Coordinates of C-alpha atoms (C1' of nucleotides) in Angstrom, one line a residue:
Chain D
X1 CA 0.0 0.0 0.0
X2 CA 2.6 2.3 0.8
X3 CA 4.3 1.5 -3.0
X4 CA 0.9 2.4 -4.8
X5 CA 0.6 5.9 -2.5
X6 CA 3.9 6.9 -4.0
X7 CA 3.4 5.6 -7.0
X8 CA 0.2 7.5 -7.5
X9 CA 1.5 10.7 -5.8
X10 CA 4.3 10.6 -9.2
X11 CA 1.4 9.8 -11.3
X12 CA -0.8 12.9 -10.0
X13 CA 2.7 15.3 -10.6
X14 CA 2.8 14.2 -13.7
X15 CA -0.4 14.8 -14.8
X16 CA -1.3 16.4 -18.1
X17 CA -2.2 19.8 -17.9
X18 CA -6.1 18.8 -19.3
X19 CA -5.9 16.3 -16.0
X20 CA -5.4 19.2 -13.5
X21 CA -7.9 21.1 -15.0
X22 CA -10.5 18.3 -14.9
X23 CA -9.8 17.8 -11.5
X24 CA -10.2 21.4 -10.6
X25 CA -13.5 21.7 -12.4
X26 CA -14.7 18.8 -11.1
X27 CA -14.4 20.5 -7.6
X28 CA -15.5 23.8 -8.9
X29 CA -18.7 21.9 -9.8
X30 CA -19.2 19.6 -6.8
X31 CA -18.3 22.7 -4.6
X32 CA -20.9 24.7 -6.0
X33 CA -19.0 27.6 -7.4
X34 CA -20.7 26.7 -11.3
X35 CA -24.0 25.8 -10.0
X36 CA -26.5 23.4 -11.5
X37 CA -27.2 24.4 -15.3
X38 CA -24.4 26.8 -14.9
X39 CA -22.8 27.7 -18.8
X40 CA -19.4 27.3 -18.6
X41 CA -17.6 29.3 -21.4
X42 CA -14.0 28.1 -22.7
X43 CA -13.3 31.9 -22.0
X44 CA -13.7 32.3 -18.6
X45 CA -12.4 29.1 -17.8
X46 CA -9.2 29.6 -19.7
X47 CA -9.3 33.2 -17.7
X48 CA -10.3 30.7 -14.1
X49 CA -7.5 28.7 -14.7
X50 CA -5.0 30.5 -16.9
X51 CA -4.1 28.0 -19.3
X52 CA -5.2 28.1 -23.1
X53 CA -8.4 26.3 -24.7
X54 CA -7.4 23.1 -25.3
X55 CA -6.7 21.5 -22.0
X56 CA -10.2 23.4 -20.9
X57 CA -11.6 21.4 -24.3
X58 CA -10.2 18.3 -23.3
X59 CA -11.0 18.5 -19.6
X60 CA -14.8 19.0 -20.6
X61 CA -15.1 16.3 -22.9
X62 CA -13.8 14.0 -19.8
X63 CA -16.4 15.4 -17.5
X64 CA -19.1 15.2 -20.0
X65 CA -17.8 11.3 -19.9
X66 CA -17.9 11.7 -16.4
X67 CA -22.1 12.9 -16.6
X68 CA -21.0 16.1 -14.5
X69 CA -22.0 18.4 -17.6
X70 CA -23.5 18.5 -21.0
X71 CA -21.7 19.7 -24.0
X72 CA -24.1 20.2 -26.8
X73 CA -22.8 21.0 -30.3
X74 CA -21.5 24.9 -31.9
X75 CA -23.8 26.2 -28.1
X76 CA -21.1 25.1 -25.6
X77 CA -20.8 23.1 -22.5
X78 CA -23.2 24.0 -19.3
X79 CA -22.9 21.9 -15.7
X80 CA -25.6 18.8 -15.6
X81 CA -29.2 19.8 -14.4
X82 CA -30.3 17.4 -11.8
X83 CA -34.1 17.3 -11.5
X84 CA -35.9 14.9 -9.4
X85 CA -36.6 12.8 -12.1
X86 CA -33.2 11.9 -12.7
X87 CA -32.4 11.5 -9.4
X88 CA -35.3 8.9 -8.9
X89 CA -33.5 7.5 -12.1
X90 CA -30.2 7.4 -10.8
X91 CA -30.9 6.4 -7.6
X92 CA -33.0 2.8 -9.2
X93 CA -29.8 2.2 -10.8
X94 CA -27.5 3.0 -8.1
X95 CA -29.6 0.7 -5.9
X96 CA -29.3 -2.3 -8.0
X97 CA -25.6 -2.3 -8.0
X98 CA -25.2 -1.1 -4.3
X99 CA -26.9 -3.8 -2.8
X100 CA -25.2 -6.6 -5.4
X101 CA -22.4 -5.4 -5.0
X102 CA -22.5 -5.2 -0.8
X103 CA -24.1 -8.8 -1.0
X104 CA -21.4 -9.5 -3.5
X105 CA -18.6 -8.8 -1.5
X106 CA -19.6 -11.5 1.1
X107 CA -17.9 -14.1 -1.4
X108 CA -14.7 -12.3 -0.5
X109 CA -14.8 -10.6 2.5
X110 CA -12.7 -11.5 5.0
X111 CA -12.1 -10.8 8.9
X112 CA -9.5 -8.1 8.4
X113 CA -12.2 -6.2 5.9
X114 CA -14.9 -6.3 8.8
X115 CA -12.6 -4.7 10.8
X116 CA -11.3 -2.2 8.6
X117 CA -14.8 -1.5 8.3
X118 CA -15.7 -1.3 11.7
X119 CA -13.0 1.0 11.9
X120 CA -14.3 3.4 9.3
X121 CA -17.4 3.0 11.0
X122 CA -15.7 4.4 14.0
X123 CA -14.5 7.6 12.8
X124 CA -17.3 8.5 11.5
X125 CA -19.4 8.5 14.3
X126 CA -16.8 10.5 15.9
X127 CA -17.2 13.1 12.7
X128 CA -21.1 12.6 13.2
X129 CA -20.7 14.0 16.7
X130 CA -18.6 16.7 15.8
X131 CA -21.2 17.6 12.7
X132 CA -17.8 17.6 10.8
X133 CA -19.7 17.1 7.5
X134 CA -16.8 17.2 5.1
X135 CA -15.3 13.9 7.1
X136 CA -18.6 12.1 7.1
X137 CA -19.3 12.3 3.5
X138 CA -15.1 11.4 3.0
X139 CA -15.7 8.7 4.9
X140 CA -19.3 7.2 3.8
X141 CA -17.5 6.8 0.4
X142 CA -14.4 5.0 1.9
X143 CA -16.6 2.7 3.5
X144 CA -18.7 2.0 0.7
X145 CA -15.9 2.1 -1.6
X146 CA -14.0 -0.4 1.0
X147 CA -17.3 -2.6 0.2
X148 CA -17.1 -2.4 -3.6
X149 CA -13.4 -3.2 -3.5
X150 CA -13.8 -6.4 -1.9
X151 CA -17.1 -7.3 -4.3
X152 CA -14.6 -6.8 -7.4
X153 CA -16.7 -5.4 -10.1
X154 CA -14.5 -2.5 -11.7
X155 CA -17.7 -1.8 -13.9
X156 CA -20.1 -1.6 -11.0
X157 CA -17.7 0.4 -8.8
X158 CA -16.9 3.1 -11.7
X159 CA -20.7 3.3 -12.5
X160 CA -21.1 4.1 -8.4
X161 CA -18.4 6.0 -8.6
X162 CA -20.0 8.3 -11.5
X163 CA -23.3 8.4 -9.1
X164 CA -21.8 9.2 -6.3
X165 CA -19.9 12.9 -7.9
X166 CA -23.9 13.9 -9.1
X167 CA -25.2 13.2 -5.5
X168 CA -21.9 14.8 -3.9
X169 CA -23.4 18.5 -6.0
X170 CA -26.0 18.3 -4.4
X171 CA -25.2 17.3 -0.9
X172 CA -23.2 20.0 -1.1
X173 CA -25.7 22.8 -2.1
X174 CA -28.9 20.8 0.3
X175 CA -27.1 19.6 2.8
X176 CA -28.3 16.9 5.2
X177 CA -31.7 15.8 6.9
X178 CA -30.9 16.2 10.4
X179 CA -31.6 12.7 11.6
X180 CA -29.7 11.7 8.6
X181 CA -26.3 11.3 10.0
X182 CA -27.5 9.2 13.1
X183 CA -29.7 7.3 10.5
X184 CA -26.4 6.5 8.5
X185 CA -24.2 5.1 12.0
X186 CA -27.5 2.7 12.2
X187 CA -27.6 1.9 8.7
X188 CA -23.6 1.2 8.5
X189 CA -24.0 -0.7 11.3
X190 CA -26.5 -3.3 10.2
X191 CA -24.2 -3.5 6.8
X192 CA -21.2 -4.7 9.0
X193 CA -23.4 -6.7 11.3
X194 CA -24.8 -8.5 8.4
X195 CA -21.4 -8.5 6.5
X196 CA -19.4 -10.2 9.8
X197 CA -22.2 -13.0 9.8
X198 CA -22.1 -13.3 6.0
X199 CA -25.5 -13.3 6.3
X200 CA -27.0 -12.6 2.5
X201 CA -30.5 -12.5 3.3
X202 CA -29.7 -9.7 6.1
X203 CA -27.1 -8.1 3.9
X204 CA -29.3 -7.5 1.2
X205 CA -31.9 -6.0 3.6
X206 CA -29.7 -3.9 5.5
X207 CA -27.8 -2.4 2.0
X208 CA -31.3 -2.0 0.7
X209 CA -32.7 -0.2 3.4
X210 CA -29.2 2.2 3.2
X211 CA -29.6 3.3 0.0
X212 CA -33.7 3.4 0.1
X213 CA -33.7 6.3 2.9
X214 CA -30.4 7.8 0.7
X215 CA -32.4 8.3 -1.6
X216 CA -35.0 9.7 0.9
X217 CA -33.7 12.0 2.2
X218 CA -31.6 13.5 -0.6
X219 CA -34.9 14.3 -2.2
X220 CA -36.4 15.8 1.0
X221 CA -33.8 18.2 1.0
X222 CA -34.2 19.0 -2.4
X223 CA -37.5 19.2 -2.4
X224 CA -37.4 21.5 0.7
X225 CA -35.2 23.7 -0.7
X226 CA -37.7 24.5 -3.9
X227 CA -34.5 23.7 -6.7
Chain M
X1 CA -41.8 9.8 -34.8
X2 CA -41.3 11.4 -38.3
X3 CA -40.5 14.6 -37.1
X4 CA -37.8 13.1 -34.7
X5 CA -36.8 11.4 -37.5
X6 CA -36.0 14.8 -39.7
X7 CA -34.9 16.3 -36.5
X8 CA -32.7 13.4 -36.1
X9 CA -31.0 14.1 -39.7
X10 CA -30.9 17.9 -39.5
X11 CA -28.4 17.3 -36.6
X12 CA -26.1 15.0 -38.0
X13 CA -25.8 16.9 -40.9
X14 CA -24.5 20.3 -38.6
X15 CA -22.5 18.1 -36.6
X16 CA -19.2 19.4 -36.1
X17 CA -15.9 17.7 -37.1
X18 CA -15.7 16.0 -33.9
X19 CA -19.0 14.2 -34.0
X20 CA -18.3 12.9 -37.2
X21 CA -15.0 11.7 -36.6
X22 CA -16.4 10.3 -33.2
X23 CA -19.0 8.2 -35.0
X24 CA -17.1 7.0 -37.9
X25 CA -14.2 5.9 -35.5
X26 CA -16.9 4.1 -33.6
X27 CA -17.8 2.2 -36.4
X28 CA -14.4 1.4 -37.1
X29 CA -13.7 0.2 -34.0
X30 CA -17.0 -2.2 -33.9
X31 CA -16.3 -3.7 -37.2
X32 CA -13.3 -4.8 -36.0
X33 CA -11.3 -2.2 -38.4
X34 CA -9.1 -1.2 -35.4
X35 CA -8.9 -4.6 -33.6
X36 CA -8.9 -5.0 -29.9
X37 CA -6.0 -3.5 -28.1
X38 CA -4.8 -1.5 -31.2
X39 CA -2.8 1.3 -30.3
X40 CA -4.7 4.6 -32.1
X41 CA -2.2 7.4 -32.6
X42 CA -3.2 10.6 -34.0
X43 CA -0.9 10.8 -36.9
X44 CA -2.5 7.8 -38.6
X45 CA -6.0 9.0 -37.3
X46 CA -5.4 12.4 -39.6
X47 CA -4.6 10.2 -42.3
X48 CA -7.6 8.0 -42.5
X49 CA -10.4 10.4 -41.4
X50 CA -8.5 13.6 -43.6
X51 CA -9.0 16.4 -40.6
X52 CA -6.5 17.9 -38.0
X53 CA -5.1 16.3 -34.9
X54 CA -7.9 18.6 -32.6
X55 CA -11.4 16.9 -33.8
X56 CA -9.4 13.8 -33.8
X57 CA -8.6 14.4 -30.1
X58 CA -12.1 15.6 -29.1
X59 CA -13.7 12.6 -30.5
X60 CA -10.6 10.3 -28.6
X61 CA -11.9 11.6 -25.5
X62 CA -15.5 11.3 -26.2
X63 CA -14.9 7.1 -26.7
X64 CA -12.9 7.4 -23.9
X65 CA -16.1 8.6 -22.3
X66 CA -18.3 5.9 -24.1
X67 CA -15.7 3.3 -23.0
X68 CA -14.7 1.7 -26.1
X69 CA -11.5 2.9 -25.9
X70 CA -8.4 3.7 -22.8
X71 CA -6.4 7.2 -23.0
X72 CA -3.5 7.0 -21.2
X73 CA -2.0 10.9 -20.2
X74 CA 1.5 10.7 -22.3
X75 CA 1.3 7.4 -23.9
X76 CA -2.1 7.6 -26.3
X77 CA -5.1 5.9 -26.7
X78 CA -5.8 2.1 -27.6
X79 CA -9.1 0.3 -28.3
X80 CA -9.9 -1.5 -24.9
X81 CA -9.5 -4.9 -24.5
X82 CA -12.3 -6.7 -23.5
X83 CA -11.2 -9.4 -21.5
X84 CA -13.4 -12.4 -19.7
X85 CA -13.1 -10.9 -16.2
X86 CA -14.1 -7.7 -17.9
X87 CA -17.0 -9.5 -19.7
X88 CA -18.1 -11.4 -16.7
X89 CA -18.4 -8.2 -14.7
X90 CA -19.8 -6.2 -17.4
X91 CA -22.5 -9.0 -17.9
X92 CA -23.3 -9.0 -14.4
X93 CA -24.2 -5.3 -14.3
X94 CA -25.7 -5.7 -17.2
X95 CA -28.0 -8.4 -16.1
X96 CA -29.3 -6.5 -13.3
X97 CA -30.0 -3.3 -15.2
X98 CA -31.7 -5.2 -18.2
X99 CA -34.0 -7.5 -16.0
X100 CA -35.1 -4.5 -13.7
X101 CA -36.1 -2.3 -16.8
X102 CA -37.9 -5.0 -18.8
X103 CA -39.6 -5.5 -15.3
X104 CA -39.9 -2.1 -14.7
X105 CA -41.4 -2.2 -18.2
X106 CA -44.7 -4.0 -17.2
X107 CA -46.0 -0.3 -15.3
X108 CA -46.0 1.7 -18.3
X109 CA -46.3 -0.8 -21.4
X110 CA -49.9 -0.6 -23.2
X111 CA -50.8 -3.3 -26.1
X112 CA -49.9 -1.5 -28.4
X113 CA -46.4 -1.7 -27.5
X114 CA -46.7 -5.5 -27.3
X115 CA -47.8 -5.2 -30.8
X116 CA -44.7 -3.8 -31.7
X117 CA -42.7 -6.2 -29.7
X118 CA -44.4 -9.0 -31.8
X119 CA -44.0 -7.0 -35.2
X120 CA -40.0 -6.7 -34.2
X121 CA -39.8 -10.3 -33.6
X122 CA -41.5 -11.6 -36.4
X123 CA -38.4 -9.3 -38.6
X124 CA -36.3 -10.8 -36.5
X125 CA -37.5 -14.1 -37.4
X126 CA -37.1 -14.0 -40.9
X127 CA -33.9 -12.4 -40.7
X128 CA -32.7 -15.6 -38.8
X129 CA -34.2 -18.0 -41.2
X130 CA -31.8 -16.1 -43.9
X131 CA -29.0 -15.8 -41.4
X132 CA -28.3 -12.2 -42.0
X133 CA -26.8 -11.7 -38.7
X134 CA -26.4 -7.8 -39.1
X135 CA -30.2 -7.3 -39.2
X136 CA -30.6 -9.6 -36.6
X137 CA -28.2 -8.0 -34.3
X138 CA -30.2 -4.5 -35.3
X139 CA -33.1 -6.2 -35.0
X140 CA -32.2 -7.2 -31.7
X141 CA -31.5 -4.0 -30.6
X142 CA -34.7 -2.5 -31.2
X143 CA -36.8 -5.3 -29.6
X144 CA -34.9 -4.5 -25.8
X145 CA -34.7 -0.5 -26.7
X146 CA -38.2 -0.7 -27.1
X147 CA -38.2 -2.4 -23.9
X148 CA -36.6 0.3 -22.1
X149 CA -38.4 3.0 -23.5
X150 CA -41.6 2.0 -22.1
X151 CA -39.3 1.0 -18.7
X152 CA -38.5 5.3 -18.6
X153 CA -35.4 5.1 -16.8
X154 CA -32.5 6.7 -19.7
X155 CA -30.0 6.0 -16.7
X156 CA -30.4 2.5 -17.2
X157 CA -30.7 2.5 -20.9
X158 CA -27.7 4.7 -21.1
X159 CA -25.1 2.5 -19.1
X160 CA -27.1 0.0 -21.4
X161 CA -26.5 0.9 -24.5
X162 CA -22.5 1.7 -23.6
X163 CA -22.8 -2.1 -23.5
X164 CA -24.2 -3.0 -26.1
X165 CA -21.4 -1.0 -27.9
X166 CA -18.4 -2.9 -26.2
X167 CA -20.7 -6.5 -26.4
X168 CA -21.0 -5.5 -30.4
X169 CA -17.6 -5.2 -30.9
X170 CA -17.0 -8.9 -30.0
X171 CA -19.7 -10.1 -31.6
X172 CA -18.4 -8.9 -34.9
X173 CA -15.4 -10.5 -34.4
X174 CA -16.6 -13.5 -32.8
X175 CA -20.5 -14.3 -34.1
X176 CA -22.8 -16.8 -32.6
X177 CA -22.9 -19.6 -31.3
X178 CA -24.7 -22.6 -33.8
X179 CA -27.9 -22.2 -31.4
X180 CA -27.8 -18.8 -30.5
X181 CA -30.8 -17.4 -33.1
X182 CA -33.4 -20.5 -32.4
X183 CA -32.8 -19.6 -28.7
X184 CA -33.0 -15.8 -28.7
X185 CA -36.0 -16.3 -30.6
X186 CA -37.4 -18.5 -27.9
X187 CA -36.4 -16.3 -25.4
X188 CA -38.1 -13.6 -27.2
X189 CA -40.8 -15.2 -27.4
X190 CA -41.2 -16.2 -23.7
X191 CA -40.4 -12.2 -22.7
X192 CA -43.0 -10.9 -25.1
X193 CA -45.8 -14.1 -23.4
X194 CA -44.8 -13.1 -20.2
X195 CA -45.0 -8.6 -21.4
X196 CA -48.3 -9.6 -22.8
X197 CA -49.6 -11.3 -19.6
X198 CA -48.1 -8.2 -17.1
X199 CA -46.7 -11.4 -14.8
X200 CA -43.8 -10.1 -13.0
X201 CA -42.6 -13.1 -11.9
X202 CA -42.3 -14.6 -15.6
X203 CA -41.1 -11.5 -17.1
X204 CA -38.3 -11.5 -14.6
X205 CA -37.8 -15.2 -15.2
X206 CA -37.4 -14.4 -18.9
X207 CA -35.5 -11.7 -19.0
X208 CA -32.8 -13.4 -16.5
X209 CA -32.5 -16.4 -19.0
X210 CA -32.0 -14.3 -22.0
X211 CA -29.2 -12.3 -20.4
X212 CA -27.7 -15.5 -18.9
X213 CA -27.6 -17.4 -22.2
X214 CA -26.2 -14.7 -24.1
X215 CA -23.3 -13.8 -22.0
X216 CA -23.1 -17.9 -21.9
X217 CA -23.0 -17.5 -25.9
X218 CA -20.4 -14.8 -25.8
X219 CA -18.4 -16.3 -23.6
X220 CA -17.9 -19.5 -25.2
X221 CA -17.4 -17.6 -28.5
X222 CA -14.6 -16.0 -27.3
X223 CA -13.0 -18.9 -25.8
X224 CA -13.7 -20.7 -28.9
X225 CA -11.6 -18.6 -31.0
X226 CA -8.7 -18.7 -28.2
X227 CA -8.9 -15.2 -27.8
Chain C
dG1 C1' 23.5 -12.6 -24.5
dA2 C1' 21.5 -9.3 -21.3
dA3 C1' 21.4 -4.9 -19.2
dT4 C1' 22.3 -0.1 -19.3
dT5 C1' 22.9 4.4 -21.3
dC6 C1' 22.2 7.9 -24.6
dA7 C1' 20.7 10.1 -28.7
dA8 C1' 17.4 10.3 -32.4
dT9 C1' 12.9 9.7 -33.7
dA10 C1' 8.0 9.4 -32.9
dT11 C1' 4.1 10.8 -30.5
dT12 C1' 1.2 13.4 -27.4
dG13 C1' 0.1 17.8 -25.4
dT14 C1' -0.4 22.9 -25.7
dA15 C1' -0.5 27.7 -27.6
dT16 C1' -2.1 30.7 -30.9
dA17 C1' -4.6 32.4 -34.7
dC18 C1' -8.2 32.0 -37.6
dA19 C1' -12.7 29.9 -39.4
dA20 C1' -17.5 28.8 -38.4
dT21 C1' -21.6 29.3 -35.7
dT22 C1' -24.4 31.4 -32.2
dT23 C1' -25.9 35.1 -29.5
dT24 C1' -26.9 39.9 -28.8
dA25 C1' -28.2 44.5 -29.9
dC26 C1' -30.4 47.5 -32.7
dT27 C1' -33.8 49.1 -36.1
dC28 C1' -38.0 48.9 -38.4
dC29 C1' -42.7 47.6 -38.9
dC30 C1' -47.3 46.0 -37.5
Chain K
dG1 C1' -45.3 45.3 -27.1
dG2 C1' -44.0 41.7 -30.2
dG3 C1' -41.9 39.9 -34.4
dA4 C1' -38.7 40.1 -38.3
dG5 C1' -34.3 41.3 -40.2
dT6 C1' -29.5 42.6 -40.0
dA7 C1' -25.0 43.6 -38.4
dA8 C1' -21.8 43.3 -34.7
dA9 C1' -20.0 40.8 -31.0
dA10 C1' -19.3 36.6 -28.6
dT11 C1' -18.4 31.9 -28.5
dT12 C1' -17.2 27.4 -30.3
dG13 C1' -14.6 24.7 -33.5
dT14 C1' -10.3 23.8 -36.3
dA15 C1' -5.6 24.2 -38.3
dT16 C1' -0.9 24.8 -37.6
dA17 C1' 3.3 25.0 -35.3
dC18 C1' 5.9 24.2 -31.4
dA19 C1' 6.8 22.2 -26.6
dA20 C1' 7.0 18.1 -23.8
dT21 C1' 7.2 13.3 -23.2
dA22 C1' 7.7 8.5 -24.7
dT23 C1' 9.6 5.1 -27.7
dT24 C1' 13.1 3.1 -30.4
dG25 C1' 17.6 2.0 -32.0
dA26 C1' 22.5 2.0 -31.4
dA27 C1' 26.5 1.7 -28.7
dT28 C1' 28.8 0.2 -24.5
dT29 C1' 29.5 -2.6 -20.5
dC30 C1' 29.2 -6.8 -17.8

DNA sequence: GAATTCAATATTGTATACAATTTTACTCCC
DNA sequence: GGGAGTAAAATTGTATACAATATTGAATTC
């Protein structure tokens, strides 16, 4: 593990310049600062992150790949629009493969994964308490992503992985429910009671039920805020 | 559906560069033009399609985006190399996404849609008797599209149809099996009986086989050839 | 023969300028 | 006030040349 940490820190130095930019716009978006349906003109991005059109070009074409924005031919590129309808969309989807791939990963899983889950688990009740929301949502992906690693299914992960950026905008600009957070330690908790007894019947209930009130509550807060 | 249709062909003809390229590098790749693993590099790119290195790029990462093909920062871009593992995987996801929207299917799909279903399959039919396996794999196509469209989830029919791109490109290379058609026609068959009689239970029992058997199929293609 | 080093060549990435298309602003007319 | 037409301005798309990086081939060493 140590190896790969360097190994990708050399890789991330020596990222093409279209690569940085991607990155950064990726976090411009999730962050907010180019809301949802935002136009985003190779002008004031080359101005935003003073390099020339081409990396911007090549960076958008990525994160339209990515489903983070839409480029539509000769009118430009503007940041995805997430309606409720999509979301209901996504999160079907995003369900299916959740809950394979957390019953999946019982095939695999192994004592030294329950704990390093149980771990997770710990620090982020600890952020919970400190409504350190940054850290929770950090760590609710590293313990799902801990999940999917184990399950080994690239294409499922990468799929999640696309998900999870679209819900990460708008966490960011909605925010929480506020019984949200304890509902998550619950939730997380059944998933690693389930997962220690490789119970599937229990897993899939438990993985179900995670991503069912997810989905709940994301649209609550969307809902409450009027979009 | 005729105005879609012209709207449809008024668009591809404005296309930019870029599309064009993107498309007719597409179809290159899924013909088996530019074989599995083949490195692309730009210069021979220009060449063929007759444009500039920058559409050729945009449309690169626009593949990239589509997953038919891997950009590496520095090195280029190659066709991706569909492996078993990869297949497996891909099949998997694929399984659960395809059985869940022809499921889904059975809320919104009227007899008239049915209809069509049976019209589609009857082509297909015929199209099997004369073993023209290109309209069969079109024909194919449109039978589960339909599907979907009645299903209303794009999500799903989205990371669908990336599939079907990747799943096409082996096919072309490495056909059927001696008993695919009869049994995609039976499977067919038993989706549409099951459609037709809004019984969840069969249509999920269906659709399950005919994603089984065909990754089956695939699979043993591919292993056939020593791939 | 295999491994290492280095220079030449090939290829990818980027900057800049110009071409092509869309959007905006203005005027005129109903 | 709204619609139509037109020109100017803004923006996207593309070509070309050069910069940066990777690959290949040759020479040297063990």
């Amino acid at each position: 593990m140590k190896n790969s940490t360097e190994a990708g820190l050399v890789e991330k130095l020596a990222d093409p310049t279209y690569s940085r930019v991607r990155e950064k716009l990726r976090e411009d978006i999730v962050s907010g600062y180019f809301p949802s349906g935002k136009r985003l003109k190779i002008a004031e991005l080359i101005d935003r992150y003073s390099v020339s059109q081409m990396p911007i070009r090549e960076a958008l074409q990525q994160l339209q790949g990515e489903g983070l924005i839409i480029i539509e031919p000769n009118k430009g590129a503007h940041v995805r629009q997430i309606d409720q309808g999509f979301l209901e969309n996504m999160y079907d989807i995003r369900q299916l493969i959740e809950v394979y791939l957390t019953v999946k990963s019982i095939d695999h899983i192994q004592d030294k994964d329950v704990k390093e889950l149980i771990q997770i688990q710990g620090k982020y009740e600890l952020a919970a308490k400190k409504k350190d929301y940054d850290l929770c949502v950090k760590l609710n992906k590293l313990f799902h992503v801990t999940i999917y690693a184990v399950a080994n299914n690239p294409e499922g992960s990468q799929i999640l992985e696309k998900h999870w950026q679209l819900i990460n905008t708008l966490r960011f600009t909605h925010g929480y429910g506020p019984d949200r957070l304890a509902e998550v330690i619950e939730e997380h908790r059944n998933i690693i009671k389930a997962l220690d007894k490789r119970d599937v019947i229990a897993v899939e209930k438990a993985a179900t039920a995670h991503c069912v009130a997810a989905k709940a509550d994301l649209i609550s807060q969307i809902s409450r805020r009027g979009n």
